[in-house]
Amino acid sequence: MQILDTRVPAVLLRIDRNPFHHGTLGAVRSLGRAGVEVHVVADAEGSPVRRSRFVCEMHPPPPPGSSTADIAAVLRRVAARVSRPAVLVPMDDASALAVGRMGEDLAGGYLLPQQPGPLAERVADKAELAAVCASVGVPHPVTLIPENPAQAAAAAWQLGLPVMAKWSRPWLIPAGTGLRSTVVVRSAREAQDLYLRGAEAGSPLLLQAFLPPGPDRDWFFHGYVGRSGTTHGGGAGRKHLSWPRGAGLTAVGRWTPNPELESLVERLTTALGYRGIFDLDFRRDGATGRYHLLDFNPRPGAQFRLFEDGGGLDVVRALHLDLTHRRIPEPEPLPGRAFVVENYAPLGALRPRPRPAGRELAWHAPDDPAPGRAMWSLWTRHVPRRLTQRAARLLSGPAASQESDDATAGGAPGLEAAVTEALEEVALPVEGPVAPGPDPTVVRPRGEAVARHGTRTVPAPALPPAPSADAPAGSLADSLADDEKASSH
């Protein structure tokens, strides 16, 4: 294993209060096992991460809704406590973007990659990603941005139901709203209703064409781009199981070399001049075979530990080595290595370990068993609570019967659908599947669309009048249910 400079501590920052974020635990273990002193700035209440023997100290995070100045004040207090420069590792989008804005203000207490300008914010904002992809020639789904409820319905029909709905800046969604960062919209009425919650979500609603999921279609790529512009510590992986189904995080993934995807990623990061850790999500078009970029996350992905190679290198270790001016060793890939998140894929965790590449579990580790035990204790209390909340929503209010009918339209009994949806709501949904389009398109309509091609804007056809929001959608729900089954393979 490469030797990290253990004189330099690491500070992991996570603003989002999600006790089940296994990526944070992965970073704690990766650096801690290498002898690095690890500090964690995150919500410790009930968090299994705080039980890890590799955590030196937990620090209170900024309160929800904190400004950049508030976050900077917290980081300055932590720096004073640590008392020497530390490698700073943001673990969620909100943290990564806040650190990007602070930049030089943190230079005295922290070591950071030199990111060009506000690039992290551009690629993380899903409304800007289409233009970024167009500028470098990377396939990306058609993206429509309605400006009123009628346009939301029209956009849904124009794209062809079902469609994907995303909030431009999902890290701004307040806790407790019930809003997901990515959902499948099955009718024009759903698109209208979701648009009306834009003020609550904190960012614009995007609608994207839906590409049906299927075997061998969901891919991701992780890496660290160092000071020299070379990518280290990652690779291409295939998502075998997601949670929630078809529009969620990786529950089971496998390291799967993909030269075409590697070339596409290198072209993207080189053209942008990107520096730092990244996590990219792609969906392969079953008809054309092209890989379409769905999300660009400027921080470690939750499953980054999948890509620990034969020499022990992963993206957070590559970051630490590079920022402390240590040599990053040549990669020793382990194709076939698997990663399983036990609470979302318990059966996957029980299957035999693949040989010789091996497998890593997100929570359980023989050298650090306490977080795994704490997770299961928390999880067994969390799931029944969410089931109870979901059942209460189904049984209350005038919309309850309609909601039950909608759930049953996919072919499942109402109770079964309620249980399924409740379990899916347990997960923090990210990285949803979207469809390809001939050109990345952004619609900011006052009756017409604009297709972006690099720095030019080209008028596109006006949105058609929206059909009735009450148009029948039963067959669409049936189709979606089939698609979701396919995505779970």
Coordinates of C-alpha atoms in Angstrom, one line a residue:
M1 CA 0.0 0.0 0.0
Q2 CA 1.2 3.5 -0.8
I3 CA 2.5 5.5 2.1
L4 CA 0.4 8.6 2.9
D5 CA 1.9 11.6 4.9
T6 CA 0.4 10.8 8.3
R7 CA 1.5 14.2 9.6
V8 CA -1.3 15.8 7.5
P9 CA -4.8 15.1 8.9
A10 CA -8.0 14.9 6.9
V11 CA -11.3 16.7 7.5
L12 CA -14.4 15.2 6.0
L13 CA -17.3 17.7 5.6
R14 CA -20.9 16.7 5.1
I15 CA -23.7 19.2 5.4
D16 CA -26.6 17.0 4.3
R17 CA -28.0 15.2 7.4
N18 CA -28.3 11.6 6.2
P19 CA -27.2 9.1 8.8
F20 CA -27.1 6.3 6.1
H21 CA -24.5 7.9 3.9
H22 CA -22.1 5.0 3.6
G23 CA -19.6 7.1 1.5
T24 CA -18.6 9.1 4.5
L25 CA -17.8 5.9 6.4
G26 CA -15.8 4.7 3.4
A27 CA -13.7 7.8 3.4
V28 CA -13.1 7.5 7.2
R29 CA -11.9 3.9 6.8
S30 CA -9.8 4.5 3.7
L31 CA -7.8 7.3 5.3
G32 CA -7.8 5.9 8.8
R33 CA -6.5 2.6 7.8
A34 CA -3.6 4.4 6.1
G35 CA -2.7 6.1 9.5
V36 CA -4.2 9.5 8.7
E37 CA -5.9 11.3 11.6
V38 CA -9.5 11.7 10.4
H39 CA -11.9 14.5 11.6
V40 CA -15.5 14.4 10.6
V41 CA -17.7 17.5 10.4
A42 CA -21.2 16.0 10.1
D43 CA -24.3 15.3 12.1
A44 CA -23.3 12.8 14.7
E45 CA -26.7 12.1 16.3
G46 CA -27.5 8.5 15.6
S47 CA -24.9 8.3 12.9
P48 CA -23.1 4.9 12.6
V49 CA -20.0 6.8 11.3
R50 CA -19.2 8.1 14.8
R51 CA -18.8 4.5 16.0
S52 CA -15.9 3.9 13.6
R53 CA -12.6 3.3 15.4
F54 CA -10.9 5.4 12.6
V55 CA -12.7 8.6 13.6
C56 CA -10.4 10.9 15.6
E57 CA -13.1 13.4 16.4
M58 CA -16.6 14.4 15.3
H59 CA -17.4 18.1 14.9
P60 CA -20.8 19.7 14.8
P61 CA -21.8 20.6 11.3
P62 CA -23.3 23.9 10.1
P63 CA -27.0 24.2 10.8
P64 CA -29.4 23.4 7.9
G65 CA -29.7 26.4 5.6
S66 CA -26.4 27.9 6.6
S67 CA -24.8 30.5 4.4
T68 CA -21.3 30.2 2.9
A69 CA -20.1 32.5 5.7
D70 CA -21.6 30.2 8.3
I71 CA -19.9 27.2 6.8
A72 CA -16.6 29.0 6.6
A73 CA -16.9 29.9 10.3
V74 CA -17.4 26.3 11.2
L75 CA -14.4 25.2 9.1
R76 CA -12.2 27.8 10.7
R77 CA -13.2 26.6 14.2
V78 CA -12.3 23.0 13.1
A79 CA -9.0 24.2 11.7
A80 CA -8.1 25.8 14.9
R81 CA -9.0 22.7 16.8
V82 CA -6.9 20.5 14.4
S83 CA -4.1 23.1 14.7
R84 CA -2.3 22.3 11.4
P85 CA -3.2 22.3 7.7
A86 CA -5.5 19.4 6.8
V87 CA -6.7 17.9 3.5
L88 CA -10.4 18.9 3.2
V89 CA -12.8 16.3 1.6
P90 CA -16.4 17.5 0.9
M91 CA -18.7 14.5 0.9
D92 CA -21.9 16.0 -0.5
D93 CA -22.8 18.5 -3.2
A94 CA -23.7 21.3 -0.8
S95 CA -20.3 20.9 0.9
A96 CA -18.4 20.7 -2.4
L97 CA -20.0 23.9 -3.7
A98 CA -19.5 25.8 -0.5
V99 CA -15.9 24.9 -0.4
G100 CA -15.5 25.9 -4.0
R101 CA -16.9 29.4 -3.3
M102 CA -14.6 29.9 -0.3
G103 CA -11.5 28.9 -2.1
E104 CA -8.6 31.0 -1.0
D105 CA -10.4 31.9 2.3
L106 CA -9.6 28.4 3.5
A107 CA -6.1 28.2 2.2
G108 CA -4.5 28.8 5.6
G109 CA -6.1 25.9 7.3
Y110 CA -6.8 23.4 4.5
L111 CA -5.3 21.8 1.4
L112 CA -7.5 21.9 -1.6
P113 CA -7.4 21.1 -5.4
Q114 CA -7.0 24.2 -7.5
Q115 CA -10.4 24.2 -9.3
P116 CA -10.8 26.7 -12.2
G117 CA -13.4 29.3 -11.2
P118 CA -16.9 28.2 -10.4
L119 CA -16.6 25.0 -12.4
A120 CA -17.9 22.7 -9.6
E121 CA -21.1 24.8 -9.4
R122 CA -21.6 24.7 -13.1
V123 CA -21.3 20.9 -13.4
A124 CA -23.4 20.1 -10.3
D125 CA -26.3 22.4 -11.4
K126 CA -28.4 20.1 -13.5
A127 CA -29.8 23.1 -15.5
E128 CA -26.2 24.1 -16.5
L129 CA -25.0 20.6 -17.2
A130 CA -26.7 20.4 -20.7
A131 CA -24.8 23.5 -21.8
V132 CA -21.5 22.1 -20.4
C133 CA -22.0 18.9 -22.3
A134 CA -22.8 20.7 -25.5
S135 CA -19.7 22.7 -25.3
V136 CA -17.4 19.7 -25.1
G137 CA -19.4 17.3 -27.3
V138 CA -20.6 14.8 -24.6
P139 CA -24.0 13.3 -25.1
H140 CA -26.7 14.5 -22.7
P141 CA -30.5 14.2 -22.6
V142 CA -32.8 16.8 -23.9
T143 CA -33.6 19.1 -20.9
L144 CA -36.7 21.2 -20.7
I145 CA -37.2 23.9 -18.1
P146 CA -40.8 25.1 -17.9
E147 CA -41.6 28.5 -16.5
N148 CA -45.3 27.9 -15.6
P149 CA -47.5 24.9 -14.9
A150 CA -49.0 24.9 -18.4
Q151 CA -45.5 24.7 -19.9
A152 CA -44.7 21.9 -17.5
A153 CA -47.6 19.9 -18.9
A154 CA -46.6 20.8 -22.5
A155 CA -43.0 19.8 -21.9
A156 CA -44.1 16.4 -20.5
W157 CA -46.1 15.7 -23.6
Q158 CA -43.4 16.9 -25.9
L159 CA -40.8 14.7 -24.4
G160 CA -43.2 11.7 -24.3
L161 CA -44.5 10.3 -21.1
P162 CA -43.1 9.0 -18.8
V163 CA -40.4 11.7 -18.2
M164 CA -37.7 12.3 -15.6
A165 CA -38.2 15.3 -13.3
K166 CA -35.2 16.8 -11.5
W167 CA -34.6 19.8 -9.4
S168 CA -31.8 21.9 -10.7
R169 CA -30.0 22.2 -7.4
P170 CA -31.1 19.2 -5.3
W171 CA -28.9 20.1 -2.4
L172 CA -31.2 23.1 -1.7
I173 CA -34.2 20.8 -1.0
P174 CA -35.2 21.3 2.6
A175 CA -35.5 18.3 4.9
G176 CA -39.0 17.1 5.6
T177 CA -40.6 18.3 2.4
G178 CA -40.9 14.8 1.0
L179 CA -39.4 16.0 -2.3
R180 CA -37.0 13.8 -4.1
S181 CA -34.1 15.1 -6.2
T182 CA -35.2 12.8 -9.1
V183 CA -38.6 11.3 -9.8
V184 CA -40.4 9.6 -12.7
V185 CA -43.4 11.7 -13.9
R186 CA -46.1 9.6 -15.4
S187 CA -48.7 12.3 -16.4
A188 CA -48.9 15.9 -17.4
R189 CA -50.9 16.6 -14.2
E190 CA -48.0 15.2 -12.1
A191 CA -45.6 17.6 -14.0
Q192 CA -47.9 20.5 -13.2
D193 CA -48.2 19.6 -9.6
L194 CA -44.5 19.2 -9.2
Y195 CA -43.8 22.5 -10.9
L196 CA -46.0 24.2 -8.3
R197 CA -43.6 23.0 -5.6
G198 CA -40.6 24.9 -7.1
A199 CA -40.5 27.5 -4.4
E200 CA -40.4 24.8 -1.8
A201 CA -37.6 23.0 -3.6
G202 CA -35.4 26.1 -3.9
S203 CA -34.5 25.6 -7.6
P204 CA -36.1 25.2 -11.0
L205 CA -37.8 22.0 -12.1
L206 CA -36.2 20.2 -15.1
L207 CA -37.9 17.7 -17.3
Q208 CA -35.9 15.2 -19.2
A209 CA -36.8 12.5 -21.7
F210 CA -36.9 9.1 -20.2
L211 CA -34.7 6.3 -21.5
P212 CA -36.1 2.9 -20.3
P213 CA -33.6 1.1 -18.0
G214 CA -32.3 -2.3 -18.8
P215 CA -29.4 -4.7 -18.2
D216 CA -26.0 -3.2 -18.9
R217 CA -27.3 0.4 -19.3
D218 CA -26.5 2.1 -16.0
W219 CA -22.8 3.0 -15.6
F220 CA -20.7 5.3 -13.4
F221 CA -17.1 6.6 -13.5
H222 CA -15.1 7.8 -10.5
G223 CA -11.7 9.4 -10.4
Y224 CA -9.4 12.1 -9.0
V225 CA -7.8 14.6 -11.4
G226 CA -4.5 15.7 -9.9
R227 CA -2.3 18.8 -10.2
S228 CA -0.8 17.4 -13.4
G229 CA -4.2 16.8 -15.1
T230 CA -3.9 13.0 -14.8
T231 CA -6.8 10.9 -13.5
H232 CA -6.1 8.5 -10.7
G233 CA -7.8 6.2 -8.2
G234 CA -11.0 5.3 -10.0
G235 CA -12.5 3.6 -13.1
A236 CA -15.7 2.5 -14.8
G237 CA -18.4 0.6 -12.9
R238 CA -21.7 -0.9 -13.8
K239 CA -24.8 -0.5 -11.6
H240 CA -26.4 -3.9 -11.1
L241 CA -29.0 -2.8 -8.6
S242 CA -30.2 0.7 -7.6
W243 CA -32.3 2.0 -4.7
P244 CA -34.9 3.4 -5.3
R245 CA -35.3 1.2 -8.4
G246 CA -34.4 2.9 -11.7
A247 CA -33.7 6.3 -10.1
G248 CA -31.4 5.8 -7.2
L249 CA -28.0 5.2 -5.7
T250 CA -25.9 2.1 -6.4
A251 CA -26.9 -0.7 -4.1
V252 CA -24.8 -3.3 -6.0
G253 CA -22.0 -2.3 -8.4
R254 CA -19.1 -4.0 -10.1
W255 CA -15.8 -2.6 -11.4
T256 CA -16.2 -3.1 -15.2
P257 CA -13.5 -1.7 -17.5
N258 CA -15.0 0.3 -20.4
P259 CA -12.5 2.0 -22.7
E260 CA -15.2 3.9 -24.5
L261 CA -16.5 5.4 -21.3
E262 CA -12.9 6.1 -20.1
S263 CA -12.2 8.0 -23.3
L264 CA -15.4 10.1 -23.0
V265 CA -14.6 11.0 -19.4
E266 CA -11.0 12.0 -20.2
R267 CA -12.3 14.2 -23.0
L268 CA -14.7 15.9 -20.6
T269 CA -12.4 16.5 -17.7
T270 CA -9.6 17.7 -20.0
A271 CA -11.8 20.1 -21.9
L272 CA -13.1 21.6 -18.6
G273 CA -9.7 21.7 -16.9
Y274 CA -11.4 19.9 -13.9
R275 CA -9.3 19.2 -10.8
G276 CA -10.3 17.1 -7.8
I277 CA -12.6 14.1 -7.1
F278 CA -15.5 13.5 -9.4
D279 CA -18.4 11.0 -9.7
L280 CA -20.2 10.7 -13.0
D281 CA -23.3 8.8 -13.9
F282 CA -24.2 7.6 -17.4
R283 CA -27.0 5.7 -19.1
R284 CA -26.3 3.8 -22.3
D285 CA -28.9 4.2 -25.0
G286 CA -30.0 0.7 -25.9
A287 CA -30.8 1.7 -29.5
T288 CA -27.6 3.6 -30.3
G289 CA -25.1 2.3 -27.8
R290 CA -24.1 5.9 -26.9
Y291 CA -23.3 6.8 -23.3
H292 CA -25.2 9.9 -22.0
L293 CA -24.0 11.8 -19.0
L294 CA -26.8 12.2 -16.5
D295 CA -25.0 13.7 -13.5
F296 CA -21.6 15.3 -12.7
N297 CA -21.0 15.2 -8.9
P298 CA -17.9 17.2 -7.9
R299 CA -17.1 15.0 -4.9
P300 CA -16.7 11.4 -4.0
G301 CA -19.5 9.1 -4.9
A302 CA -21.0 7.0 -2.1
Q303 CA -19.7 3.8 -3.7
F304 CA -16.1 5.1 -4.4
R305 CA -14.6 2.3 -2.3
L306 CA -15.5 -0.1 -5.2
F307 CA -12.4 1.2 -6.9
E308 CA -9.8 0.4 -4.3
D309 CA -7.1 -1.2 -6.5
G310 CA -4.6 -3.9 -5.7
G311 CA -2.2 -1.3 -4.3
G312 CA -4.8 0.1 -1.9
L313 CA -5.4 3.3 -4.0
D314 CA -8.8 5.0 -4.2
V315 CA -9.9 8.6 -4.9
V316 CA -9.6 9.9 -1.4
R317 CA -6.1 8.4 -1.0
A318 CA -5.1 9.8 -4.4
L319 CA -6.3 13.3 -3.2
H320 CA -4.3 13.1 0.0
L321 CA -1.2 11.9 -1.8
D322 CA -1.4 14.6 -4.5
L323 CA -2.1 17.5 -2.1
T324 CA 0.8 16.5 0.2
H325 CA 3.1 16.2 -2.9
R326 CA 3.5 12.5 -2.6
R327 CA 3.9 10.3 -5.6
I328 CA 0.7 8.6 -6.8
P329 CA 1.6 5.0 -7.7
E330 CA 0.6 3.3 -11.0
P331 CA -2.8 1.8 -10.9
E332 CA -3.4 -1.9 -10.2
P333 CA -6.9 -2.5 -11.4
L334 CA -9.2 -5.2 -10.0
P335 CA -11.8 -5.7 -12.6
G336 CA -14.8 -7.7 -11.3
R337 CA -14.5 -6.2 -7.8
A338 CA -18.0 -5.7 -6.3
F339 CA -19.5 -3.2 -3.8
V340 CA -22.7 -4.0 -1.9
V341 CA -24.8 -1.7 0.3
E342 CA -26.2 -4.2 2.8
N343 CA -29.3 -2.3 3.9
Y344 CA -30.5 -1.7 0.3
A345 CA -29.3 -5.1 -1.0
P346 CA -29.2 -7.6 1.9
L347 CA -29.4 -10.6 -0.5
G348 CA -26.4 -9.3 -2.4
A349 CA -24.4 -9.2 0.8
L350 CA -25.1 -12.9 1.4
R351 CA -23.8 -14.0 -2.0
P352 CA -20.3 -15.5 -2.3
R353 CA -17.5 -13.1 -2.7
P354 CA -16.3 -12.8 -6.3
R355 CA -12.8 -14.2 -6.9
P356 CA -10.1 -13.0 -7.2
A357 CA -11.2 -9.4 -7.3
G358 CA -13.2 -9.5 -4.0
R359 CA -16.0 -7.5 -2.7
E360 CA -16.5 -4.7 -0.2
L361 CA -19.6 -4.1 2.0
A362 CA -20.5 -0.6 2.7
W363 CA -21.1 -1.0 6.4
H364 CA -19.6 -4.2 7.7
A365 CA -15.9 -4.5 8.0
P366 CA -14.0 -7.1 10.2
D367 CA -11.5 -4.5 11.3
D368 CA -14.2 -1.9 12.1
P369 CA -17.5 -3.8 13.1
A370 CA -19.2 -1.2 15.3
P371 CA -20.6 1.0 12.4
G372 CA -22.3 -2.0 10.8
R373 CA -24.0 -3.0 14.1
A374 CA -25.1 0.6 14.7
M375 CA -26.5 0.8 11.1
W376 CA -28.7 -2.2 11.5
S377 CA -29.9 -1.0 14.9
L378 CA -30.8 2.4 13.4
W379 CA -32.2 0.8 10.2
T380 CA -34.6 -1.6 12.0
R381 CA -36.2 1.4 13.8
H382 CA -36.1 3.7 10.7
V383 CA -37.9 1.4 8.2
P384 CA -41.1 0.7 10.3
R385 CA -41.4 4.4 11.1
R386 CA -41.3 5.2 7.3
L387 CA -43.8 2.5 6.6
T388 CA -46.1 3.9 9.3
Q389 CA -45.8 7.4 7.9
R390 CA -46.6 6.2 4.4
A391 CA -49.6 4.2 5.5
A392 CA -50.9 7.3 7.4
R393 CA -50.6 9.4 4.2
L394 CA -52.5 6.8 2.2
L395 CA -55.3 6.7 4.8
S396 CA -55.7 10.5 5.2
G397 CA -57.0 13.3 3.1
P398 CA -59.1 13.4 -0.1
A399 CA -56.2 12.5 -2.2
A400 CA -55.6 9.1 -0.5
S401 CA -57.9 7.1 -2.7
Q402 CA -56.5 8.6 -5.9
E403 CA -52.9 8.0 -4.7
S404 CA -53.8 4.4 -4.0
D405 CA -55.4 4.1 -7.5
D406 CA -52.2 5.5 -9.1
A407 CA -50.1 3.0 -7.2
T408 CA -52.3 0.2 -8.3
A409 CA -52.2 1.3 -11.9
G410 CA -48.8 -0.4 -12.3
G411 CA -50.3 -3.8 -11.6
A412 CA -49.5 -4.0 -7.9
P413 CA -52.0 -4.1 -5.1
G414 CA -52.4 -0.9 -3.2
L415 CA -50.8 -2.2 0.1
E416 CA -47.9 -3.7 -1.8
A417 CA -47.3 -0.5 -3.7
A418 CA -47.5 1.5 -0.4
V419 CA -44.9 -0.8 1.2
T420 CA -42.6 -0.6 -1.9
E421 CA -42.8 3.2 -2.0
A422 CA -42.3 3.6 1.7
L423 CA -39.2 1.5 1.6
E424 CA -37.9 3.4 -1.5
E425 CA -38.4 6.7 0.4
V426 CA -36.0 5.5 3.1
A427 CA -33.1 6.0 0.6
L428 CA -31.8 9.3 -0.4
P429 CA -32.6 9.2 -4.1
V430 CA -30.0 10.5 -6.5
E431 CA -28.7 10.0 -10.0
G432 CA -31.8 9.2 -12.0
P433 CA -32.0 7.7 -15.5
V434 CA -32.7 10.1 -18.3
A435 CA -32.9 9.8 -22.1
P436 CA -30.7 10.8 -25.0
G437 CA -31.6 13.5 -27.4
P438 CA -30.1 14.7 -30.7
D439 CA -28.9 17.9 -29.2
P440 CA -28.7 19.1 -25.6
T441 CA -31.6 21.4 -25.3
V442 CA -32.6 23.8 -22.6
V443 CA -36.1 25.3 -22.6
R444 CA -36.8 28.6 -20.8
P445 CA -40.0 29.2 -22.6
R446 CA -42.1 32.2 -23.1
G447 CA -43.7 30.1 -25.8
E448 CA -40.5 28.8 -27.4
A449 CA -37.5 26.7 -26.7
V450 CA -33.8 27.4 -27.1
A451 CA -31.3 24.7 -28.1
R452 CA -27.8 25.4 -26.8
H453 CA -24.8 24.6 -29.0
G454 CA -21.6 25.7 -27.2
T455 CA -21.8 29.4 -26.8
R456 CA -24.4 30.0 -29.5
T457 CA -28.2 29.9 -29.1
V458 CA -30.3 28.5 -31.9
P459 CA -34.1 29.0 -31.9
A460 CA -36.0 25.7 -31.6
P461 CA -39.6 24.8 -32.3
A462 CA -42.2 26.2 -30.0
L463 CA -43.7 23.9 -27.4
P464 CA -46.9 22.4 -28.6
P465 CA -50.2 23.2 -26.8
A466 CA -50.5 20.9 -23.8
P467 CA -53.1 18.2 -24.0
S468 CA -55.4 17.8 -21.1
A469 CA -53.6 17.1 -17.9
D470 CA -56.2 14.4 -17.3
A471 CA -55.2 12.4 -20.4
P472 CA -55.2 8.6 -19.5
A473 CA -51.9 7.4 -18.3
G474 CA -52.7 3.8 -17.1
S475 CA -50.7 2.2 -19.9
L476 CA -47.7 4.5 -19.1
A477 CA -47.8 3.4 -15.5
D478 CA -47.9 -0.2 -16.6
S479 CA -44.9 0.5 -18.9
L480 CA -43.0 2.2 -16.0
A481 CA -43.6 -0.8 -13.7
D482 CA -42.0 -3.1 -16.4
D483 CA -39.1 -0.7 -16.8
E484 CA -38.4 -0.6 -13.1
K485 CA -38.4 -4.4 -12.9
A486 CA -35.8 -4.4 -15.7
S487 CA -33.6 -1.9 -13.9
S488 CA -33.3 -4.1 -10.8
H489 CA -31.3 -6.8 -12.6

